[in-house]
Amino acid sequence: MMPSLTASGLSRLLGGWNVGAAAAYRELADVVRLLVLDGRVALDTALPSERALSEALGVSRTTVTAAYALLRDQGFLTGGQGSRSRTRIPPLTPAGTTVFTGPARKDPALTAPGLAAPEGLIDLAYASLPASGEVVHRAFAAALTELPALLPGFGYDAIGLLPLREAVAARYSAAGAPTTADQILVTSGAQHALNIVLRALAGRQERVLVEHPSYPNALDAIRAAGCRPVPVAFSGGRPGWDMDSMQAALQQQRPKLAYVVPDFHNPTGQLMPDFQRRRLARAAAAAGTVLVVDETLRELNLDSIWTTPVAAFSPAVVTIGSLSKSHWGGLRTGWIRATPDLVQRFAAARTSLDLGGPLMEQLAAAHLVRALDEPLPARIAALRDSRAALLELLAGHLPEWEAAYPAGGLSAWCRLPAPISTALTVIAPDFGIRLAAGPRFGVGGAFERYLRVPFTLPPETLEAAVLALRSAQDRLDAAPQLRRTLRNAPAVAIA
Ligand SMILES: Cc1ncc(COP(=O)(O)O)c(C=O)c1O
């Protein structure tokens, strides 16, 4: 039987939503949209009739009719006119994101194929860059000429092609962590690498220490592996590692793994200094915890601050790297650096996920790792400009937000004046932007007072985005009840 929701059931889920505002219908639509997006109202649920809901909420029938009409326009409801309206999610774009309608801002930079934003929306949910340019094309052209030499083989290679492993190893050696090719396993990106490490080293119910906030897809991978994330807050909730707390958590909880992003941490952009790296590596070794260091953002060193790879402080460290940020996410090429024994274990563990990476990509990646320094100066210069523009725009238009200065990476982590992150995210498409709410970066609903704002877009687009953020916050400021409801809507199952 299709699920349905009674008027009193929806009224309960709406968490005390009430009349009052001039555009009450829009607020009602926003809250219902949040409930659907959050999964608190299941898809294909029949909503109560307009009459029943207006009675349960004590609002005019016109308010409910207008709210349902808006949700229908936005693609969140089907049916009506005689039949019960049913919840749905708007169709997906080719890039896999939801299409919202509304007064969207047109930006030609966002209409390029493959970009994740629904057409017309400025995408602040992703912190990624386009390809590094002609160097990628050149690498694939060279790979094509090298491919025939591999064709007589079977093509399955669970560890990865030797020239790529040698190139990655040489880069670590040059950075101060002497490395041989048998210490490198090639993966399809850093996310894949983490999944392999989890599969090989962490059993269900085992603890994995994480920074809090942390990279959402890593948190998802840890949960999906059946492990329990142990969050350790940054210093007093401010960006920057609180090494006393990290050490205490390692000693007391003895997690199986610790997953950290010391190089331009996502989302805060912070850089861990060498003395903390050394201390962390020692503390993990003393606790018997495998330290998994994600270096995906290491090359985006905007202030040219030199640090040593954590692997240089302990041979037991497992390091994850990727070409996604230095060259392009579309390459889907990364690696794990570990002891030769562990590399063999990872190679065995990966076979339940895949049987090796595609060889063309690996041939091209070997050229790209050797050419890593070629695209970086232009990429870093553009990111510096965008970072400066974003911080200035935020200070000018949203002075009540506190943006921690990111030493590198792709985003700034902003403290909001109130716990409005989810509410902002829900109404953001109405203002032409797409956001990732702060709680995505935390465990157990934390970070409702934070928002990650990437500086991956050019300054002109960032200006439009910050003005949109200002307008969205103004709307919430003018409707405190909406803000409360969006925050408090309880996570209750539906009847
Ligand atoms: C810290 C971190 N790790 C991993 C990834 C995913 O990298 P990949 O595209 O190589 O899977 C990202 C992407 O944003 C990231 O920021």
Coordinates of C-alpha atoms in Angstrom, one line a residue, residues 170-463:
A170 CA 59.3 9.7 -6.5
R171 CA 57.0 12.5 -5.5
Y172 CA 56.8 11.3 -1.9
S173 CA 60.6 10.8 -1.8
A174 CA 61.1 14.4 -3.0
A175 CA 58.7 15.7 -0.3
G176 CA 60.7 14.0 2.5
A177 CA 59.1 10.6 2.8
P178 CA 61.4 8.1 1.0
T179 CA 59.1 5.7 -0.9
T180 CA 59.5 2.8 -3.3
A181 CA 57.0 1.7 -6.0
D182 CA 56.0 -1.4 -4.0
Q183 CA 54.6 1.0 -1.3
I184 CA 52.0 2.4 -3.8
L185 CA 48.7 0.9 -4.8
V186 CA 46.8 2.8 -7.6
T187 CA 43.1 3.4 -6.9
S188 CA 40.2 5.0 -8.7
G189 CA 40.4 8.2 -6.6
A190 CA 40.8 8.9 -2.9
Q191 CA 37.2 7.9 -2.0
H192 CA 37.9 4.5 -3.5
A193 CA 41.2 4.4 -1.6
L194 CA 39.5 5.0 1.7
N195 CA 36.9 2.3 1.0
I196 CA 39.7 -0.2 0.3
V197 CA 41.5 0.7 3.5
L198 CA 38.3 0.4 5.5
R199 CA 37.5 -3.0 3.9
A200 CA 41.0 -4.3 4.6
L201 CA 41.6 -3.0 8.1
A202 CA 38.3 -2.1 9.9
G203 CA 35.7 -4.6 11.0
R204 CA 32.0 -3.8 11.7
Q205 CA 31.4 -1.9 14.9
E206 CA 35.0 -0.9 15.1
R207 CA 35.9 2.7 16.0
V208 CA 37.3 5.2 13.5
L209 CA 38.5 8.5 14.9
V210 CA 37.5 11.5 12.7
E211 CA 38.1 15.2 12.9
H212 CA 34.9 17.1 13.6
P213 CA 34.0 18.6 11.1
S214 CA 35.2 16.2 8.4
Y215 CA 34.7 15.3 4.7
P216 CA 31.1 14.1 4.3
N217 CA 31.9 11.3 1.9
A218 CA 34.5 9.9 4.2
L219 CA 32.0 9.9 7.1
D220 CA 29.6 8.1 4.8
A221 CA 32.2 5.5 3.8
I222 CA 33.0 4.9 7.5
R223 CA 29.4 4.5 8.4
A224 CA 28.7 2.3 5.3
A225 CA 31.6 0.0 6.4
G226 CA 29.6 -0.5 9.6
C227 CA 32.2 1.3 11.7
R228 CA 31.6 3.8 14.4
P229 CA 33.0 7.3 13.8
V230 CA 34.6 8.9 17.0
P231 CA 34.4 12.6 16.4
V232 CA 37.1 14.8 17.9
A233 CA 36.3 18.5 17.8
F234 CA 38.7 21.1 16.5
S235 CA 40.0 23.4 19.3
G236 CA 37.0 24.7 21.2
G237 CA 34.9 24.3 18.1
R238 CA 37.3 26.7 16.2
P239 CA 39.3 25.5 13.2
G240 CA 42.7 24.0 14.0
W241 CA 43.5 20.7 15.7
D242 CA 43.2 20.2 19.4
M243 CA 46.0 17.7 19.8
D244 CA 45.4 17.1 23.5
S245 CA 41.8 16.0 22.6
M246 CA 43.1 13.9 19.7
Q247 CA 45.7 12.2 21.9
A248 CA 43.2 11.6 24.7
A249 CA 40.6 10.1 22.3
L250 CA 43.4 7.8 20.9
Q251 CA 44.5 6.7 24.3
Q252 CA 41.0 6.2 25.8
Q253 CA 39.1 4.8 22.9
R254 CA 41.9 3.0 21.0
P255 CA 40.1 3.3 17.7
K256 CA 41.1 0.9 14.9
L257 CA 41.7 3.7 12.5
A258 CA 42.0 7.5 12.6
Y259 CA 41.1 9.3 9.4
V260 CA 42.5 12.8 9.2
V261 CA 42.9 15.5 6.5
P262 CA 45.9 17.6 7.7
D263 CA 46.6 19.2 4.4
F264 CA 44.0 22.0 3.8
H265 CA 41.3 20.1 5.7
N266 CA 37.9 19.8 4.1
P267 CA 35.8 21.8 5.0
T268 CA 38.0 24.3 7.0
G269 CA 41.1 24.7 4.8
Q270 CA 43.4 24.4 7.8
L271 CA 46.9 23.1 7.6
M272 CA 48.4 21.0 10.4
P273 CA 51.9 22.2 11.4
D274 CA 54.8 19.7 11.5
F275 CA 55.0 19.5 15.3
Q276 CA 51.4 18.4 15.4
R277 CA 51.9 15.9 12.6
R278 CA 54.8 14.3 14.6
R279 CA 52.7 14.2 17.8
L280 CA 49.7 12.7 16.0
A281 CA 51.8 10.0 14.3
R282 CA 53.3 9.0 17.7
A283 CA 50.0 9.1 19.6
A284 CA 48.4 6.8 16.9
A285 CA 51.3 4.4 17.1
A286 CA 51.2 4.3 20.9
A287 CA 47.4 3.5 20.8
G288 CA 47.8 0.8 18.1
T289 CA 45.7 2.9 15.8
V290 CA 46.3 3.0 12.0
L291 CA 46.6 6.6 11.0
V292 CA 45.0 7.2 7.6
V293 CA 46.0 10.5 6.2
D294 CA 44.1 11.9 3.3
E295 CA 46.3 14.2 1.2
T296 CA 43.8 14.9 -1.6
L297 CA 44.1 18.6 -1.2
R298 CA 47.9 18.8 -0.4
E299 CA 48.9 20.5 -3.7
L300 CA 46.4 23.4 -3.2
N301 CA 48.9 25.2 -1.0
L302 CA 47.8 28.8 -1.5
D303 CA 50.1 30.4 1.0
S304 CA 53.2 28.3 0.1
I305 CA 53.7 27.0 3.6
W306 CA 56.0 24.0 3.6
T307 CA 55.0 20.9 5.7
T308 CA 56.3 17.4 5.8
P309 CA 54.1 14.5 4.7
V310 CA 52.8 12.7 7.9
A311 CA 54.2 9.5 6.4
A312 CA 57.7 10.9 7.1
F313 CA 57.1 10.7 10.8
S314 CA 56.1 7.0 11.0
P315 CA 56.4 4.1 8.6
A316 CA 53.0 2.8 9.8
V317 CA 51.0 5.7 8.4
V318 CA 48.7 4.9 5.5
T319 CA 48.4 7.9 3.1
I320 CA 45.7 8.5 0.5
G321 CA 46.3 10.7 -2.4
S322 CA 44.6 11.7 -5.6
L323 CA 44.8 13.7 -8.8
S324 CA 41.3 15.0 -8.4
K325 CA 42.2 18.4 -7.0
S326 CA 45.6 19.0 -8.7
H327 CA 44.4 18.0 -12.2
W328 CA 40.8 16.8 -12.4
G329 CA 38.2 14.8 -10.6
G330 CA 37.2 13.2 -13.9
L331 CA 40.5 11.3 -14.0
R332 CA 39.2 9.1 -11.1
T333 CA 42.8 8.3 -10.2
G334 CA 44.3 8.2 -6.8
W335 CA 46.6 6.0 -4.7
I336 CA 47.4 4.5 -1.3
R337 CA 50.9 4.7 0.2
A338 CA 51.7 2.2 2.9
T339 CA 54.2 -0.5 3.8
P340 CA 54.7 -3.2 1.0
D341 CA 52.9 -5.8 3.2
L342 CA 49.8 -3.6 3.6
V343 CA 49.8 -2.8 -0.1
Q344 CA 49.5 -6.5 -0.7
R345 CA 46.6 -6.7 1.8
F346 CA 44.9 -3.7 0.1
A347 CA 45.3 -5.4 -3.3
A348 CA 43.6 -8.5 -2.0
A349 CA 40.8 -6.5 -0.3
R350 CA 40.0 -4.5 -3.4
T351 CA 39.0 -7.5 -5.5
S352 CA 35.6 -7.5 -3.9
L353 CA 35.2 -3.9 -5.1
D354 CA 37.0 -4.0 -8.5
L355 CA 39.8 -5.9 -10.2
G356 CA 42.1 -3.0 -10.8
G357 CA 42.0 0.4 -12.4
P358 CA 41.6 1.2 -16.1
L359 CA 45.0 1.1 -17.8
M360 CA 44.5 4.1 -20.2
E361 CA 43.8 6.3 -17.2
Q362 CA 46.9 5.0 -15.4
L363 CA 49.2 5.6 -18.4
A364 CA 47.9 9.2 -18.6
A365 CA 48.1 9.6 -14.8
A366 CA 51.8 8.7 -14.9
H367 CA 52.4 11.6 -17.2
L368 CA 50.2 13.9 -15.0
V369 CA 52.0 13.0 -11.8
R370 CA 55.3 13.8 -13.4
A371 CA 53.7 17.1 -14.7
L372 CA 52.1 17.9 -11.4
D373 CA 53.9 21.3 -11.1
E374 CA 52.8 22.5 -14.5
P375 CA 49.2 23.4 -13.9
L376 CA 49.5 24.3 -10.3
P377 CA 50.8 27.9 -10.5
A378 CA 47.8 29.1 -12.6
R379 CA 45.4 27.0 -10.5
I380 CA 46.8 28.4 -7.2
A381 CA 46.8 32.0 -8.5
A382 CA 43.1 31.7 -9.5
L383 CA 42.2 30.2 -6.2
R384 CA 44.0 32.9 -4.3
D385 CA 42.0 35.6 -6.1
S386 CA 38.8 33.8 -5.5
R387 CA 39.6 33.2 -1.8
A388 CA 40.4 36.9 -1.3
A389 CA 37.2 37.9 -3.2
L390 CA 35.1 35.5 -1.1
L391 CA 36.5 36.7 2.3
E392 CA 36.0 40.3 1.3
L393 CA 32.5 39.7 0.0
L394 CA 31.5 37.8 3.2
A395 CA 33.0 40.6 5.4
G396 CA 31.1 43.2 3.4
H397 CA 27.7 41.6 2.9
L398 CA 27.5 39.1 5.8
P399 CA 29.6 40.8 8.6
E400 CA 27.8 38.7 11.2
W401 CA 29.3 35.5 9.7
E402 CA 32.8 34.5 10.8
A403 CA 34.9 32.9 8.1
A404 CA 38.0 31.2 9.4
Y405 CA 40.9 32.0 7.1
P406 CA 41.7 28.9 4.9
A407 CA 45.4 28.5 4.3
G408 CA 44.6 26.4 1.2
G409 CA 42.2 24.0 -0.3
L410 CA 38.9 25.0 -1.8
S411 CA 36.6 26.3 0.9
A412 CA 36.0 28.5 3.9
W413 CA 34.1 27.2 6.9
C414 CA 31.8 29.9 8.2
R415 CA 30.2 30.3 11.6
L416 CA 26.7 31.6 11.2
P417 CA 25.0 34.0 13.7
A418 CA 22.4 31.3 14.5
P419 CA 21.7 27.6 13.8
I420 CA 20.3 28.2 10.4
S421 CA 22.5 26.1 8.1
T422 CA 19.8 23.6 7.1
A423 CA 17.2 26.3 6.8
L424 CA 19.5 28.3 4.4
T425 CA 20.1 25.2 2.4
V426 CA 16.4 24.5 2.0
I427 CA 15.5 28.0 0.8
A428 CA 18.8 28.5 -1.2
P429 CA 17.4 27.4 -4.6
D430 CA 14.8 30.1 -4.4
F431 CA 17.8 32.5 -4.4
G432 CA 19.6 30.8 -7.3
I433 CA 22.2 28.9 -5.2
R434 CA 22.7 25.3 -4.0
L435 CA 24.3 24.7 -0.6
A436 CA 25.6 21.8 1.5
A437 CA 24.3 22.2 5.0
G438 CA 26.8 22.2 7.9
P439 CA 25.4 19.0 9.5
R440 CA 26.6 17.1 6.4
F441 CA 30.1 17.6 7.7
G442 CA 29.4 16.3 11.2
V443 CA 28.2 13.4 13.2
G444 CA 24.9 13.4 15.0
G445 CA 23.5 16.6 13.6
A446 CA 26.3 18.9 14.7
F447 CA 27.3 22.1 12.8
E448 CA 23.9 23.6 12.3
R449 CA 25.7 26.9 12.9
Y450 CA 28.2 26.4 10.1
L451 CA 28.3 26.5 6.4
R452 CA 31.1 25.5 4.0
V453 CA 31.5 28.1 1.3
P454 CA 33.8 27.0 -1.6
F455 CA 35.9 29.6 -3.4
T456 CA 36.2 27.5 -6.6
L457 CA 34.1 29.9 -8.7
P458 CA 35.4 33.1 -10.3
P459 CA 35.0 36.3 -8.2
E460 CA 32.1 37.6 -10.3
T461 CA 30.1 34.5 -9.7
L462 CA 31.1 34.5 -6.0
E463 CA 29.7 38.0 -5.7

